[in-house]
Coordinates of C-alpha atoms in Angstrom, one line a residue:
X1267 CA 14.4 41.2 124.8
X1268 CA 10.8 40.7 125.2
X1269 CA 8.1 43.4 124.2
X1270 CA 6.4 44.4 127.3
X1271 CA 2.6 44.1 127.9
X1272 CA 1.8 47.7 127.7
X1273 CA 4.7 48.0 124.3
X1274 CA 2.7 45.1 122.9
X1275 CA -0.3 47.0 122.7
X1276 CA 0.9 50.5 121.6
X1277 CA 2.5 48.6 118.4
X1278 CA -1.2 46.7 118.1
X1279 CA -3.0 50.2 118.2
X1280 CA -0.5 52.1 115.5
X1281 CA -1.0 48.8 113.1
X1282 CA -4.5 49.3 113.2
X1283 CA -4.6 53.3 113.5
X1284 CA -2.0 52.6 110.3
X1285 CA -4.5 50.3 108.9
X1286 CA -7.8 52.9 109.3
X1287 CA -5.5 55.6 107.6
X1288 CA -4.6 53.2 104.5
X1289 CA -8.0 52.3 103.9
X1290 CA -10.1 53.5 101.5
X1291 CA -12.8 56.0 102.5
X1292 CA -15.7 54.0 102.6
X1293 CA -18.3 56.5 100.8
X1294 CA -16.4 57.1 97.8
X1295 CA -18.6 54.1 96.0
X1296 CA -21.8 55.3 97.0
X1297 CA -21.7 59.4 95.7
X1298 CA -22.7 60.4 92.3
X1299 CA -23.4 63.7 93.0
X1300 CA -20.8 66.9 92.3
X1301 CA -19.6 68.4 95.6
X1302 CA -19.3 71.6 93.5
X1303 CA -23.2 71.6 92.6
X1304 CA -24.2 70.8 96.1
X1305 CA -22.2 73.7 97.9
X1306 CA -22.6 75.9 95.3
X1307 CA -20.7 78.9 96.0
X1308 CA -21.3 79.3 99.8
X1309 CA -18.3 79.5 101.0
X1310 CA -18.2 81.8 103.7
X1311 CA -14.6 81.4 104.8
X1312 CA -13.5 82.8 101.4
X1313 CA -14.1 86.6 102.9
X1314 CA -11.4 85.3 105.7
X1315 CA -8.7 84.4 103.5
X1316 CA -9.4 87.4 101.3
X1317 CA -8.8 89.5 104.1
X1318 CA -6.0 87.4 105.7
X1319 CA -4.1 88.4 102.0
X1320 CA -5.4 85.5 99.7
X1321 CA -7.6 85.8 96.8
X1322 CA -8.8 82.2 96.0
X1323 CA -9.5 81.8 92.1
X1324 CA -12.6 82.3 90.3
X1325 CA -13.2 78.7 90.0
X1326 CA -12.8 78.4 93.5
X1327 CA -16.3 77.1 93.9
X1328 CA -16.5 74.6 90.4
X1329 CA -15.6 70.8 90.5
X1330 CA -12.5 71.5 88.7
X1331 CA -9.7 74.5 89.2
X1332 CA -6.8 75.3 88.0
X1333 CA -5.9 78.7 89.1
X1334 CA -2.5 81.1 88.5
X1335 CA -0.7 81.9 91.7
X1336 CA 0.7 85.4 90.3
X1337 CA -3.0 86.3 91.0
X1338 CA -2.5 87.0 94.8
X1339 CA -2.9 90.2 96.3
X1340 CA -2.7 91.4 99.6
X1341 CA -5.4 92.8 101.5
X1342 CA -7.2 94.5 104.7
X1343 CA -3.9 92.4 106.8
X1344 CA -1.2 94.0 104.8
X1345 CA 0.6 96.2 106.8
X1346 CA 0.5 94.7 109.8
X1347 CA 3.3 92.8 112.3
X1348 CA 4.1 89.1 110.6
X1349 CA 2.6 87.4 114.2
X1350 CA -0.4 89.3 114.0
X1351 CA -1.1 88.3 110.6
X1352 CA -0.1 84.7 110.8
X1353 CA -2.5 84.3 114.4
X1354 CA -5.5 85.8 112.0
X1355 CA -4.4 83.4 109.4
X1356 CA -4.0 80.2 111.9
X1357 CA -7.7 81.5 113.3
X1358 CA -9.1 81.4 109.4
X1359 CA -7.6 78.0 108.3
X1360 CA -9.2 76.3 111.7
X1361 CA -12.3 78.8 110.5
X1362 CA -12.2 77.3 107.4
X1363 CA -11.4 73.6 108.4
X1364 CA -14.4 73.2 110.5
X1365 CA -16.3 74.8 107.5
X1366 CA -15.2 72.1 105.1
X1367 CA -15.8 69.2 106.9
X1368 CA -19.3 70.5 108.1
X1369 CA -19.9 70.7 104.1
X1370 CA -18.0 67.6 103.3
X1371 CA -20.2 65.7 105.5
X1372 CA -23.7 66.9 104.7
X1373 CA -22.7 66.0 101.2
X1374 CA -21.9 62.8 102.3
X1375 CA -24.6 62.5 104.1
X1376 CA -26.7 63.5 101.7
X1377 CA -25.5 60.8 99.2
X1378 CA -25.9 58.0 101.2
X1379 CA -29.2 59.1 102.0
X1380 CA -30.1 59.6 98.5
X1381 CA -28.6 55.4 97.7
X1382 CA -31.3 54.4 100.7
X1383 CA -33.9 56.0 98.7
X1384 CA -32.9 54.0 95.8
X1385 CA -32.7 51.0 97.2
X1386 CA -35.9 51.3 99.2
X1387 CA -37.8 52.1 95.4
X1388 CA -36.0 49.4 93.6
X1389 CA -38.3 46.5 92.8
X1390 CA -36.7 43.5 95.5
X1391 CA -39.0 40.4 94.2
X1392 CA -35.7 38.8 92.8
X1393 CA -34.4 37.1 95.7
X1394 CA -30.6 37.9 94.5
X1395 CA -31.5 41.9 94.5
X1396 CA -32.8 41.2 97.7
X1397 CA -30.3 40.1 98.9
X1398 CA -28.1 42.7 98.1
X1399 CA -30.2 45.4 98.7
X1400 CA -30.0 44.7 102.1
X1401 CA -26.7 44.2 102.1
X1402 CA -26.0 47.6 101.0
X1403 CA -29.1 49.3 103.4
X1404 CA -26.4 47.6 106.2
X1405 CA -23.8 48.9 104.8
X1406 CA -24.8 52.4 103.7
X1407 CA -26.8 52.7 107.2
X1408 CA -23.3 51.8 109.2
X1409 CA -21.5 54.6 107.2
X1410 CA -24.6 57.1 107.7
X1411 CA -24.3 56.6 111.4
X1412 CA -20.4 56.5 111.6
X1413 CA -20.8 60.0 110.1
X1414 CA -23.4 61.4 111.8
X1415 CA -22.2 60.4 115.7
X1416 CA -18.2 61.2 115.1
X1417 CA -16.6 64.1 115.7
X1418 CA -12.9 64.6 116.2
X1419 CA -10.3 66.6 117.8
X1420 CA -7.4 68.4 117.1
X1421 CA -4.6 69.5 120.0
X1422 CA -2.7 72.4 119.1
X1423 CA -0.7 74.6 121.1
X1424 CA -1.8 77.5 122.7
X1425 CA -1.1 80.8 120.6
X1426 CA -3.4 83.5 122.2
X1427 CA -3.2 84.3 125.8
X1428 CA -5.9 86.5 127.2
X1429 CA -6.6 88.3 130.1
X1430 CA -4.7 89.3 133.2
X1431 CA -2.5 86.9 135.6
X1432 CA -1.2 89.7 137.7
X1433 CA -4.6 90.1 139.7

């Protein structure tokens, strides 16, 4: 049987959503910085999951972690009904979420910011490192403005209801 107009292009659109997804993450060869270094240890969502009944390790904050799970203890949500706690929880990880990838991309922003600069001080009379200078100026401006315009959402169902329907 043949695909439908409208079948034909949801199959075209998951090919190339699949195709975005398995790509690499176009930034990765432009950072030389440490993440670690450039947040330091401002991370204000680790009082959330602290209270919430995580303890994140002391590394938490350095490039690399390794950390010992028996080192968990319960905190200022102990005690209280399972939903309760897990709403708080759902709340901290969307807390913490937004958080990270506000971080995640000022650092990546930050790099590719930092290559411009390079490039622009590089000395381009060699008409070969002119050439790709400009190449990667296109390239690294294309990824600065990819993530500085996009945002994205995230549907999730409703867990909190508020208010009063009765009036």
């Amino acid at each position: 049987m043949a695909l439908s107009n409208a079948e034909k292009v949801r199959r075209y659109r998951e090919r190339k959503k699949a195709a975005k997804e398995a790509a690499p993450d176009l930034t990765a060869n432009f950072i030389e910085g440490s993440f670690a270094e450039f947040v330091g240890e401002n991370y204000e969502f680790e009082e959330w999951i602290v209270a919430s009944g995580f303890q994140l390790p002391n590394c938490f904050a350095e490039e690399v972690c390794t950390f010992d799970v028996d080192d968990l203890t319960e905190r200022s949500q102990s005690g209280k009904p399972s939903l309760e706690r897990m709403e708080f929880l759902a709340g901290v990880f969307l807390n913490a979420a937004t958080e990270l990838h506000e971080k995640i991309n000022a650092f990546k922003l930050a790099e590719i910011e930092a290559r411009i600069a390079e490039i622009e001080q590089t000395d381009l009379s060699d008409a070969e490192a002119k050439s790709k200078a400009l190449k990667d100026i296109v390239a690294l401006q294309g990824i600065k403005s990819s993530l500085e315009g996009k945002t994205f959402r995230r549907s999730f169902a409703e867990i909190s209801v508020k208010g009063s329907y009765s009036e």
